[in-house]
Coordinates of C-alpha atoms in Angstrom, one line a residue:
Q1055 CA 78.1 -78.0 -24.1
L1056 CA 75.2 -75.9 -22.8
W1057 CA 72.3 -75.0 -25.1
I1058 CA 68.9 -73.4 -24.8
S1059 CA 65.7 -74.7 -26.4
M1060 CA 63.2 -71.9 -27.3
D1061 CA 59.8 -72.0 -28.8
Y1062 CA 59.1 -69.7 -31.7
V1063 CA 55.8 -67.9 -31.2
A1064 CA 54.4 -66.9 -34.6
G1065 CA 52.1 -64.1 -33.6
T1066 CA 52.0 -60.8 -31.6
D1067 CA 52.0 -59.6 -28.0
A1068 CA 49.1 -58.1 -26.1
A1069 CA 50.8 -54.6 -26.0
Q1070 CA 51.1 -54.5 -29.8
L1071 CA 47.6 -55.8 -30.2
L1072 CA 46.4 -53.1 -27.9
R1073 CA 48.4 -50.4 -29.6
E1074 CA 47.4 -51.3 -33.2
H1075 CA 43.8 -52.4 -32.8
Y1076 CA 42.4 -51.2 -29.4
P1077 CA 44.1 -47.9 -28.4
A1078 CA 41.1 -47.0 -26.3
G1079 CA 41.0 -50.4 -24.6
M1080 CA 39.8 -53.8 -25.6
P1081 CA 36.2 -55.0 -25.2
P1082 CA 35.8 -57.3 -22.2
E1083 CA 35.2 -60.1 -24.6
V1084 CA 38.7 -59.8 -25.8
A1085 CA 40.6 -58.9 -22.6
L1086 CA 39.1 -61.3 -20.1
P1087 CA 40.1 -64.5 -21.8
I1088 CA 43.6 -63.2 -22.0
I1089 CA 43.6 -62.4 -18.3
H1090 CA 42.1 -65.8 -17.5
A1091 CA 44.8 -67.6 -19.4
V1092 CA 47.7 -65.6 -17.9
A1093 CA 46.2 -66.1 -14.4
S1094 CA 46.2 -69.8 -15.0
A1095 CA 49.8 -69.8 -16.1
L1096 CA 50.8 -67.7 -13.1
D1097 CA 49.0 -70.0 -10.6
H1098 CA 50.8 -72.9 -12.2
A1099 CA 54.1 -71.3 -11.7
H1100 CA 53.2 -70.2 -8.1
R1101 CA 52.3 -73.8 -7.2
R1102 CA 55.8 -74.7 -8.2
G1103 CA 57.3 -71.9 -6.1
L1104 CA 58.2 -69.6 -9.0
L1105 CA 57.4 -65.9 -9.2
H1106 CA 57.4 -64.1 -12.5
R1107 CA 57.8 -60.5 -11.2
D1108 CA 57.4 -58.7 -14.6
V1109 CA 53.8 -59.4 -15.8
K1110 CA 52.8 -56.8 -18.4
P1111 CA 51.1 -56.7 -21.8
A1112 CA 54.4 -56.9 -23.7
N1113 CA 55.2 -60.2 -22.1
I1114 CA 51.9 -61.8 -23.1
L1115 CA 52.3 -63.5 -26.5
L1116 CA 49.5 -64.6 -28.8
D1117 CA 50.5 -67.6 -30.9
A1118 CA 48.8 -67.6 -34.3
E1119 CA 49.7 -71.2 -35.2
T1120 CA 48.6 -72.9 -32.0
S1121 CA 46.0 -70.3 -30.8
R1122 CA 47.6 -70.3 -27.4
I1123 CA 48.5 -67.5 -25.0
Y1124 CA 52.0 -67.5 -23.6
L1125 CA 53.3 -65.6 -20.6
A1126 CA 56.9 -64.8 -21.6
D1127 CA 60.1 -63.3 -20.3
F1128 CA 60.9 -65.2 -17.1
G1129 CA 64.3 -63.5 -17.2
I1130 CA 63.9 -62.0 -13.7
A1131 CA 61.8 -64.8 -12.2
R1132 CA 62.9 -66.1 -8.9
P1133 CA 61.9 -68.8 -6.4
M1134 CA 59.5 -67.6 -3.7
N1135 CA 62.2 -68.2 -1.1
D1136 CA 64.5 -65.8 -3.0
S1137 CA 61.9 -63.1 -3.7
A1138 CA 63.8 -59.9 -2.9
G1139 CA 62.6 -57.1 -5.1
L1140 CA 65.8 -55.2 -5.4
T1141 CA 69.0 -55.9 -7.3
A1142 CA 72.5 -55.6 -5.7
T1143 CA 72.6 -52.0 -6.9
N1144 CA 69.4 -51.3 -5.0
M1145 CA 67.3 -50.9 -8.2
A1146 CA 63.8 -52.2 -8.3
V1147 CA 63.3 -55.3 -10.5
G1148 CA 60.4 -55.4 -12.9
T1149 CA 58.5 -52.7 -14.9
V1150 CA 57.5 -49.8 -12.7
A1151 CA 54.1 -49.3 -14.4
Y1152 CA 52.9 -52.8 -13.1
A1153 CA 55.0 -53.4 -10.0
A1154 CA 53.3 -54.1 -6.6
P1155 CA 54.0 -51.8 -3.6
E1156 CA 55.9 -54.6 -1.8
Q1157 CA 58.1 -55.2 -4.9
L1158 CA 59.0 -51.5 -5.1
R1159 CA 59.8 -51.4 -1.4
G1160 CA 62.0 -54.4 -1.6
E1161 CA 59.9 -56.4 0.8
G1162 CA 59.0 -60.1 0.7
M1163 CA 56.8 -61.3 -2.2
D1164 CA 54.6 -64.2 -3.1
G1165 CA 52.0 -65.0 -5.8
R1166 CA 49.9 -62.0 -4.9
T1167 CA 52.7 -59.8 -6.1
D1168 CA 52.2 -61.2 -9.6
Q1169 CA 48.4 -60.8 -9.1
Y1170 CA 48.8 -57.1 -8.6
A1171 CA 50.8 -56.8 -11.8
L1172 CA 48.1 -58.9 -13.6
A1173 CA 45.5 -56.5 -12.3
C1174 CA 47.5 -53.5 -13.6
T1175 CA 47.8 -55.4 -16.9
A1176 CA 44.0 -55.9 -17.0
F1177 CA 43.4 -52.2 -16.4
Q1178 CA 45.6 -51.4 -19.4
L1179 CA 44.0 -54.0 -21.6
L1180 CA 40.6 -52.5 -20.8
T1181 CA 41.4 -48.8 -21.0
G1182 CA 44.5 -48.6 -23.2
N1183 CA 46.6 -47.0 -20.4
P1184 CA 48.5 -48.3 -17.4
P1185 CA 46.8 -47.6 -14.1
Y1186 CA 49.2 -44.8 -13.0
A1187 CA 50.4 -43.1 -16.2
D1188 CA 53.1 -40.5 -15.8
S1189 CA 56.3 -39.6 -17.6
N1190 CA 58.1 -39.5 -14.3
P1191 CA 58.8 -43.0 -12.8
A1192 CA 59.1 -41.5 -9.3
V1193 CA 55.5 -40.3 -9.6
V1194 CA 54.3 -43.7 -10.8
I1195 CA 56.1 -45.5 -7.9
T1196 CA 54.6 -43.1 -5.4
K1197 CA 51.1 -43.8 -6.7
H1198 CA 51.6 -47.5 -6.6
V1199 CA 52.6 -47.3 -3.0
T1200 CA 50.1 -44.7 -1.7
A1201 CA 47.3 -43.9 -4.2
P1202 CA 44.0 -45.8 -4.3
A1203 CA 43.3 -48.0 -7.2
P1204 CA 42.1 -46.1 -10.3
S1205 CA 38.6 -46.5 -11.6
L1206 CA 37.8 -48.3 -14.8
G1207 CA 34.5 -46.4 -14.8
E1208 CA 36.2 -43.1 -15.2
H1209 CA 37.6 -44.3 -18.5
R1210 CA 34.8 -46.5 -19.6
P1211 CA 31.5 -46.0 -17.6
E1212 CA 30.0 -49.3 -18.9
L1213 CA 32.8 -51.2 -17.0
R1214 CA 32.3 -49.5 -13.7
G1215 CA 31.0 -52.7 -12.2
L1216 CA 34.4 -54.2 -12.5
D1217 CA 36.0 -51.6 -10.2
P1218 CA 35.6 -53.5 -6.9
V1219 CA 37.3 -56.5 -8.3
L1220 CA 40.3 -54.6 -9.7
A1221 CA 40.5 -52.5 -6.5
R1222 CA 40.9 -55.7 -4.4
A1223 CA 43.5 -57.2 -6.7
M1224 CA 45.4 -53.9 -6.5
S1225 CA 45.2 -53.5 -2.7
K1226 CA 48.4 -52.0 -1.2
T1227 CA 48.8 -55.0 1.1
P1228 CA 49.0 -58.5 -0.3
A1229 CA 46.7 -59.9 2.5
A1230 CA 43.8 -57.9 1.1
R1231 CA 44.1 -59.3 -2.4
F1232 CA 42.6 -62.5 -3.8
A1233 CA 44.1 -65.8 -2.7
S1234 CA 45.3 -66.6 -6.2
C1235 CA 45.4 -65.1 -9.7
G1236 CA 42.8 -67.5 -10.9
E1237 CA 40.4 -66.4 -8.1
F1238 CA 40.9 -62.8 -9.3
A1239 CA 40.3 -63.7 -13.0
Q1240 CA 37.2 -65.7 -12.0
A1241 CA 35.8 -62.8 -10.0
L1242 CA 36.5 -60.4 -12.9
Q1243 CA 34.7 -62.8 -15.3
Q1244 CA 31.7 -63.3 -12.9
Q1245 CA 31.3 -59.6 -12.3
S1246 CA 31.4 -58.9 -16.1
R1247 CA 28.3 -61.0 -16.5
Q1248 CA 26.3 -58.8 -14.1
P1249 CA 24.0 -56.3 -15.7
M1250 CA 25.8 -53.1 -16.5
P1251 CA 24.4 -49.8 -17.9
M1252 CA 24.0 -50.1 -21.7
A1253 CA 22.0 -48.4 -24.4
T1254 CA 18.3 -49.1 -24.0
N1255 CA 17.9 -50.3 -27.5
D1256 CA 20.6 -53.0 -27.3
F1257 CA 19.2 -56.2 -28.9
R1258 CA 20.2 -58.2 -25.8
N1259 CA 18.7 -55.8 -23.3
Q1260 CA 15.1 -55.9 -24.5
Q1261 CA 12.2 -58.2 -25.2
T1262 CA 10.7 -55.6 -27.4
I1263 CA 12.9 -53.5 -29.6
A1264 CA 12.8 -51.3 -32.6
A1265 CA 15.2 -52.0 -35.5
P1266 CA 17.9 -51.0 -36.3
V1267 CA 19.8 -52.7 -33.5
P1268 CA 23.4 -51.9 -32.4
P1269 CA 25.8 -54.8 -32.9
P1270 CA 26.9 -56.9 -30.0
P1271 CA 30.2 -55.9 -28.5
T1272 CA 32.0 -59.0 -29.6
R1273 CA 31.6 -58.1 -33.3
H1274 CA 34.7 -55.9 -32.6
A1275 CA 36.5 -58.6 -30.6
L1276 CA 39.8 -60.4 -31.3
P1277 CA 40.1 -63.4 -29.1
P1278 CA 36.5 -63.6 -27.6
L1279 CA 34.6 -64.2 -24.4
S1280 CA 32.8 -66.3 -22.1
P1281 CA 35.1 -67.8 -19.6
P1282 CA 35.4 -70.9 -21.8
P1283 CA 38.0 -70.9 -24.6
Q1284 CA 37.5 -69.6 -28.0
Q1285 CA 39.8 -69.4 -31.0
F1286 CA 40.5 -67.3 -34.1
A1287 CA 38.8 -68.4 -37.3
S1288 CA 40.2 -71.9 -37.6
S1289 CA 36.9 -73.6 -38.1
P1290 CA 33.5 -72.3 -39.2
P1291 CA 32.6 -69.4 -36.8
R1292 CA 30.0 -69.7 -34.1
S1293 CA 27.8 -67.0 -32.6
S1294 CA 29.1 -66.4 -29.1
R1295 CA 26.7 -65.5 -26.3
S1296 CA 26.7 -61.9 -27.5
G1297 CA 26.8 -62.8 -31.2
A1298 CA 30.3 -63.0 -32.4
L1299 CA 31.3 -65.6 -35.0
I1300 CA 33.9 -67.6 -33.1
A1301 CA 35.0 -71.2 -33.3
V1302 CA 35.9 -73.7 -30.6
L1303 CA 39.4 -74.2 -29.2
A1304 CA 40.3 -77.1 -27.0
V1305 CA 41.5 -76.3 -23.5
V1306 CA 45.2 -76.9 -23.3
A1307 CA 47.6 -76.2 -20.4
V1308 CA 51.3 -76.3 -21.2
L1309 CA 54.4 -75.3 -19.3
I1310 CA 57.4 -74.3 -21.3
V1311 CA 60.1 -72.8 -19.2
A1312 CA 62.8 -73.1 -21.8
G1313 CA 64.1 -69.8 -23.2
G1314 CA 62.0 -67.9 -20.7
V1315 CA 58.5 -68.8 -22.1
F1316 CA 55.6 -69.9 -19.9
A1317 CA 52.5 -71.1 -21.8
G1318 CA 49.1 -70.1 -20.6
V1319 CA 46.0 -72.2 -20.6
Q1320 CA 43.6 -71.5 -23.5
L1321 CA 43.4 -68.8 -26.0
F1322 CA 40.7 -68.5 -26.2
G1323 CA 13.2 -54.5 -27.1
G1324 CA 12.1 -51.8 -24.6
D1325 CA 10.4 -52.4 -21.2
D1326 CA 6.9 -51.4 -20.2
H1327 CA 7.8 -51.4 -16.6
P1328 CA 11.4 -51.4 -15.4
S1329 CA 12.5 -54.4 -13.3
G1330 CA 12.0 -53.7 -9.6
T1331 CA 8.9 -51.4 -10.3
P1332 CA 6.2 -53.9 -11.3
P1333 CA 2.8 -52.6 -12.4
T1334 CA 0.1 -52.5 -9.8
H1335 CA -2.4 -54.6 -11.7
T1336 CA -4.3 -57.2 -9.6
M1337 CA -4.3 -60.7 -11.1
S1338 CA -7.7 -62.0 -11.9
P1339 CA -8.2 -65.7 -12.6
T1340 CA -8.8 -66.8 -16.2
A1341 CA -12.5 -66.9 -17.0
A1342 CA -14.0 -70.4 -16.9
G1343 CA -13.9 -72.1 -20.3
T1344 CA -11.6 -69.5 -22.0
G1345 CA -8.4 -71.4 -21.4
F1346 CA -5.3 -69.3 -22.1
S1347 CA -7.2 -66.0 -22.8
G1348 CA -7.1 -62.4 -21.6
R1349 CA -4.5 -59.7 -20.9
Y1350 CA -1.2 -61.0 -19.5
R1351 CA 1.7 -59.2 -17.9
A1352 CA 4.9 -60.9 -19.2
E1353 CA 7.8 -60.8 -16.7
Y1354 CA 11.1 -61.7 -18.4
G1355 CA 14.1 -62.7 -16.3
P1356 CA 17.7 -61.5 -17.0
A1357 CA 19.1 -62.4 -20.4
T1358 CA 21.3 -65.5 -20.6
D1359 CA 22.9 -67.4 -23.4
L1360 CA 21.4 -70.7 -24.5
Q1361 CA 23.5 -72.5 -21.8
G1362 CA 22.0 -70.3 -19.1
A1363 CA 25.1 -68.1 -18.4
A1364 CA 24.3 -64.5 -17.7
I1365 CA 24.7 -61.9 -20.4
P1366 CA 26.0 -58.5 -19.2
G1367 CA 23.6 -55.7 -19.7
G1368 CA 20.5 -57.9 -20.0
P1369 CA 18.3 -57.0 -17.0
A1370 CA 14.9 -58.4 -16.2
I1371 CA 12.1 -56.6 -18.1
T1372 CA 8.3 -56.6 -18.4
G1373 CA 5.9 -56.6 -21.4
Q1374 CA 2.2 -57.2 -22.0
W1375 CA 0.3 -59.5 -24.3
D1376 CA -3.4 -60.0 -25.2
V1377 CA -4.2 -63.7 -25.8
R1378 CA -7.3 -65.3 -27.4
S1379 CA -7.6 -69.1 -27.4
S1380 CA -9.8 -71.8 -28.8
C1381 CA -10.1 -75.6 -28.3
G1382 CA -11.5 -77.9 -30.9
A1383 CA -10.9 -80.8 -33.3
N1384 CA -7.5 -79.3 -34.2
G1385 CA -6.4 -79.0 -30.5
C1386 CA -6.0 -76.0 -28.4
I1387 CA -4.6 -72.9 -30.2
A1388 CA -4.1 -69.4 -28.9
N1389 CA -3.2 -66.2 -30.8
A1390 CA -1.3 -63.6 -28.9
S1391 CA -0.7 -59.9 -29.8
Y1392 CA 1.8 -57.7 -28.1
T1393 CA 0.0 -54.7 -26.5
G1394 CA 2.9 -53.1 -24.6
K1395 CA 3.4 -49.4 -25.2
S1396 CA 7.2 -49.0 -25.0
A1397 CA 8.4 -50.4 -28.3
V1398 CA 7.7 -52.6 -31.3
P1399 CA 8.6 -56.2 -30.6
V1400 CA 10.6 -58.4 -32.9
V1401 CA 7.5 -60.5 -33.4
S1402 CA 4.3 -58.8 -32.3
N1403 CA 1.9 -61.7 -33.1
M1404 CA 2.5 -65.3 -32.0
T1405 CA 0.4 -68.4 -32.4
F1406 CA 0.6 -70.9 -29.5
D1407 CA -0.3 -74.6 -29.7
Q1408 CA -0.9 -76.7 -26.6
I1409 CA 1.6 -79.6 -26.9
S1410 CA 1.7 -82.2 -24.1
G1411 CA 0.3 -79.7 -21.7
D1412 CA 2.6 -76.8 -22.6
W1413 CA 1.8 -73.8 -24.8
V1414 CA 4.5 -73.5 -27.6
A1415 CA 4.8 -70.7 -30.1
V1416 CA 7.5 -70.2 -32.8
G1417 CA 7.7 -67.1 -34.9
T1418 CA 10.1 -65.2 -37.1
G1419 CA 11.0 -61.6 -37.5
A1420 CA 13.9 -59.4 -38.6
V1421 CA 16.4 -57.1 -37.0
K1422 CA 19.2 -55.1 -38.5
C1423 CA 22.7 -55.6 -37.1
T1424 CA 24.2 -52.2 -37.6
D1425 CA 27.6 -53.6 -38.7
A1426 CA 29.1 -52.1 -41.8
L1427 CA 29.5 -55.6 -43.2
N1428 CA 26.0 -56.7 -42.4
E1429 CA 23.6 -54.0 -43.2
A1430 CA 20.8 -56.2 -44.5
P1431 CA 18.1 -57.3 -42.0
T1432 CA 18.8 -60.6 -40.2
E1433 CA 16.1 -63.2 -39.6
V1434 CA 15.3 -63.8 -35.9
W1435 CA 13.5 -66.8 -34.6
V1436 CA 11.4 -66.3 -31.4
V1437 CA 10.2 -69.3 -29.4
F1438 CA 8.0 -69.4 -26.3
T1439 CA 7.4 -72.4 -24.1
L1440 CA 4.9 -71.9 -21.3
T1441 CA 3.7 -74.4 -18.7
P1442 CA 0.4 -73.7 -16.8
K1443 CA 0.9 -73.4 -13.0
P1444 CA -1.5 -74.2 -10.2
D1445 CA -1.7 -70.4 -9.3
G1446 CA -3.1 -69.6 -12.8
T1447 CA 0.2 -68.2 -14.2
L1448 CA 2.1 -69.7 -17.1
A1449 CA 5.8 -70.0 -16.7
G1450 CA 8.7 -71.1 -18.9
E1451 CA 11.2 -69.6 -21.2
T1452 CA 11.6 -67.7 -24.4
T1453 CA 14.6 -67.7 -26.8
R1454 CA 15.6 -65.5 -29.7
S1455 CA 18.2 -66.6 -32.2
A1456 CA 19.4 -64.5 -35.1
V1457 CA 20.4 -66.6 -38.1
N1458 CA 23.4 -64.6 -39.2
G1459 CA 25.3 -64.3 -35.9
C1460 CA 23.7 -61.3 -34.3
S1461 CA 22.7 -62.9 -31.0
S1462 CA 21.2 -65.9 -29.2
V1463 CA 19.4 -65.0 -26.0
K1464 CA 17.3 -66.9 -23.5
R1465 CA 15.1 -65.6 -20.7
T1466 CA 12.8 -67.1 -18.2
V1467 CA 9.2 -65.7 -18.6
T1468 CA 6.1 -65.7 -16.5
F1469 CA 2.6 -64.7 -17.9
T1470 CA 0.3 -63.4 -15.2
R1471 CA -3.3 -62.6 -16.2
T1472 CA -4.3 -59.1 -15.3
G1473 CA -7.7 -58.7 -17.0
D1474 CA -9.8 -59.5 -20.1
G1475 CA -7.8 -57.2 -22.5
E1476 CA -9.0 -56.1 -25.9
L1477 CA -9.6 -59.5 -27.4
S1478 CA -11.6 -58.1 -30.3
S1479 CA -8.3 -56.9 -31.7
V1480 CA -6.8 -60.4 -31.6
S1481 CA -7.7 -62.8 -34.4
D1482 CA -9.8 -65.8 -33.6
P1483 CA -7.6 -69.0 -33.7
A1484 CA -10.6 -71.3 -34.2
G1485 CA -10.2 -71.4 -38.0
L1486 CA -6.5 -72.2 -38.0
P1487 CA -5.4 -75.6 -39.4
P1488 CA -3.7 -78.1 -37.1
R1489 CA -0.1 -78.0 -36.3
T1490 CA 2.1 -80.0 -38.8
T1491 CA 5.0 -82.1 -37.5
S1492 CA 8.2 -81.6 -39.3
P1493 CA 10.8 -84.4 -39.9
A1494 CA 13.4 -82.0 -38.7
S1495 CA 12.1 -82.4 -35.2
T1496 CA 14.0 -85.7 -35.0
L1497 CA 17.2 -83.6 -34.6
H1498 CA 17.5 -83.2 -30.9
G1499 CA 19.9 -84.1 -28.0
R1500 CA 23.6 -84.0 -27.6
Y1501 CA 26.0 -84.2 -30.6
H1502 CA 29.7 -84.3 -31.2
E1503 CA 30.6 -82.1 -34.2
N1504 CA 33.7 -82.9 -36.3
I1505 CA 34.9 -80.4 -38.9
V1506 CA 37.5 -81.3 -41.5
Y1507 CA 38.9 -78.9 -44.0
A1508 CA 40.2 -79.9 -47.4
V1509 CA 43.8 -79.6 -48.4
G1510 CA 45.0 -76.1 -47.8
G1511 CA 42.4 -75.4 -45.1
F1512 CA 42.8 -75.2 -41.3
G1513 CA 42.7 -78.8 -40.2
P1514 CA 40.1 -80.5 -38.1
G1515 CA 38.0 -78.9 -35.4
A1516 CA 35.6 -80.5 -33.0
A1517 CA 33.0 -79.6 -30.4
D1518 CA 30.4 -81.1 -28.1
L1519 CA 27.0 -79.4 -28.5
Q1520 CA 23.4 -79.7 -27.5
V1521 CA 20.5 -79.0 -30.0
R1522 CA 16.8 -78.5 -29.9
T1523 CA 14.8 -78.1 -33.1
Q1524 CA 11.8 -75.7 -33.1
C1525 CA 9.5 -75.5 -36.1
L1526 CA 6.9 -73.1 -37.5
R1527 CA 3.4 -74.6 -37.0
T1528 CA 3.2 -75.2 -40.8
G1529 CA 6.2 -77.5 -40.4
D1530 CA 7.9 -76.2 -43.5
R1531 CA 10.7 -74.4 -41.7
C1532 CA 12.6 -75.1 -38.5
I1533 CA 15.5 -73.8 -36.5
S1534 CA 18.1 -76.2 -35.0
A1535 CA 20.3 -74.2 -32.6
F1536 CA 23.4 -76.3 -31.6
H1537 CA 24.9 -74.7 -28.5
A1538 CA 27.8 -75.1 -26.1
V1539 CA 29.4 -72.9 -23.5
D1540 CA 31.4 -71.1 -26.2
G1541 CA 28.7 -70.3 -28.7
V1542 CA 26.0 -71.3 -31.1
V1543 CA 25.8 -73.0 -34.5
T1544 CA 22.4 -72.2 -36.1
L1545 CA 20.9 -74.4 -38.9
I1546 CA 17.7 -73.6 -40.7
F1547 CA 15.6 -76.5 -42.1
A1548 CA 13.6 -76.1 -45.3
G1549 CA 13.0 -78.1 -48.5
G1550 CA 14.4 -81.3 -47.0
K1551 CA 17.7 -80.0 -45.8
W1552 CA 19.4 -77.7 -43.2
T1553 CA 21.4 -74.7 -44.3
R1554 CA 24.0 -72.8 -42.5
T1555 CA 24.7 -69.1 -43.4
E1556 CA 26.9 -67.0 -41.3
E1557 CA 28.7 -63.8 -42.2
G1558 CA 30.6 -61.3 -40.2
T1559 CA 33.9 -59.9 -39.0
V1560 CA 36.0 -62.3 -36.9
P1561 CA 39.4 -61.9 -35.2
C1562 CA 42.5 -63.2 -37.1
A1563 CA 45.4 -64.5 -35.1
L1564 CA 47.8 -63.1 -37.7
G1565 CA 46.6 -59.6 -37.0
G1566 CA 43.5 -57.5 -37.6
T1567 CA 40.2 -59.0 -38.5
T1568 CA 38.9 -61.1 -41.4
H1569 CA 35.5 -60.9 -43.1
V1570 CA 34.2 -64.5 -43.1
K1571 CA 31.2 -66.0 -44.8
I1572 CA 30.2 -69.6 -44.0
T1573 CA 27.7 -71.5 -46.2
A1574 CA 26.9 -75.2 -45.7
E1575 CA 24.1 -77.7 -46.5
Y1576 CA 23.0 -80.8 -44.5
P1577 CA 20.5 -83.1 -46.3
L1578 CA 17.8 -84.8 -44.3
P1579 CA 19.1 -88.4 -43.9
T1580 CA 17.3 -90.8 -46.3
D1581 CA 17.0 -93.4 -43.6
L1582 CA 15.3 -91.1 -41.1
Q1583 CA 15.4 -92.1 -37.5
D1584 CA 14.2 -90.4 -34.3
P1585 CA 16.5 -89.2 -33.0
I1586 CA 18.9 -88.7 -36.0
P1587 CA 22.1 -90.5 -35.2
T1588 CA 24.3 -88.7 -37.6
L1589 CA 23.9 -85.5 -39.6
E1590 CA 26.4 -84.8 -42.4
G1591 CA 27.0 -81.7 -44.5
R1592 CA 29.5 -79.8 -46.7
G1593 CA 30.3 -76.2 -46.8
T1594 CA 32.7 -73.4 -47.6
N1595 CA 34.5 -70.9 -45.5
T1596 CA 35.2 -67.8 -47.6
S1597 CA 37.6 -65.4 -45.8
A1598 CA 38.7 -62.1 -47.1
G1599 CA 40.5 -58.9 -46.0
G1600 CA 43.1 -60.5 -43.7
E1601 CA 45.8 -63.1 -43.4
C1602 CA 43.5 -65.9 -42.2
K1603 CA 42.1 -68.0 -45.1
G1604 CA 39.1 -70.3 -45.4
G1605 CA 38.4 -73.3 -47.6
D1606 CA 36.0 -76.2 -48.2
F1607 CA 35.0 -78.4 -45.3
T1608 CA 32.9 -81.4 -44.3
D1609 CA 30.9 -81.2 -41.1
K1610 CA 29.5 -84.1 -39.2
F1611 CA 27.3 -84.2 -36.1
I1612 CA 27.3 -87.5 -34.3
R1613 CA 24.7 -88.1 -31.5
T1614 CA 26.1 -88.8 -28.1
G1615 CA 23.0 -88.7 -25.9
D1616 CA 19.9 -86.9 -24.7

């Protein structure tokens, strides 16, 4: 007796998701992980000699229970050696809106035929419409065969940089396309990280900004970004490279060709001088005996996340600081005031301490994430680490981390002395007390996080992260930013314990979004060691406004190395 085994996918499909939540197109942070997963599934099929021939949003299923993406409906799939595109009645197989020219002409096909359909699918996910929309199928077919690839930029100017990648994947001849679907998805992902035109007051685009700040794009995302996998709110949310609260999902590759389902791999402030037009100041060496003092041009590199991956729309920028330093019994200390003219920085005054040869400054400010659910100002920690160089410059990096999920951004930075500046307006650091070392500084290195929910919760979650703790010079407050390729977990130390407070709108696999608030506490270990081998805490995930629910959880960070 013959029978068919079929997986039940408890979720929705990409077409429905697009129709109900993103009629004008998904943010790249939502669409690109879907494309990446489907590309991986297609390449897996192609390596086994199987063509799908009907890739489209309606055949991409999002499983709420397993947080996987499935490429479904292999009903017209054929081996590559039987790849004719026409039926016995001379009708084209597949959905016309996504069919490749060779498929419509009944010519031989290979994996690049599915790549063309995936590119058409990507276009629709990003714009809300198929590439050649027309009520007459004959017109659509003609355009697939003869018309140039449409422009994403005409629908969404901020995505114009992706046009060359889509145009190649939608080439009329297979030979001109990418070698594989995965290569196409990777190129799309890499191009999305290149700077694209964005509002000049975007938090990620500037070193100096004026609040309020527009929210990062991923605040409106469903299954989010960064080529690595991410999941819906199945564990306490993390801030992604552009600030969304997203949790970790393990990478899983599964093939299920029973009942026509094929599983995909994972579900995943202003500028004084624009970059490229540097000021014409001539560098003058630091005056003898003054140390780190004078007026400095600060040249910031393009924005990245804490892992060093580029953030789209974060170009190199330039600022200006006046610095006054003093060396004495309390060590070498420098006060720095921002004297750029274009905007007000998040933190306009910083105090540097010379620690093991480097100049280190940690300060706090506030920005406003203009999200309807998060209208209160969010605390932002700004950290500079500068190393003196033989040519008189100071080079290093600066990071800014918002406590409540707005953003975590890193930039390289070089300070070049351009003159003496107006040091009379900078406070004298000579009277400042020495820097105080905090016990929280013992939390550093690589850690494995394990999250376990209580009965009725979501089940365990795990992640491997890296952390560096930075403290105010008073030592009473510190920030410990755990980060991995998929996001950031920010803990704030004060009063002998770390606290975690995150709130925002996150995607829900059951549909729509959920308002999530995460609170947790992690006491300083009584048997303090440097480094801390294990940090344990307890917290609550309060979710409202959607089908996804939260619960109480325990959270443990176990050190795995430096």
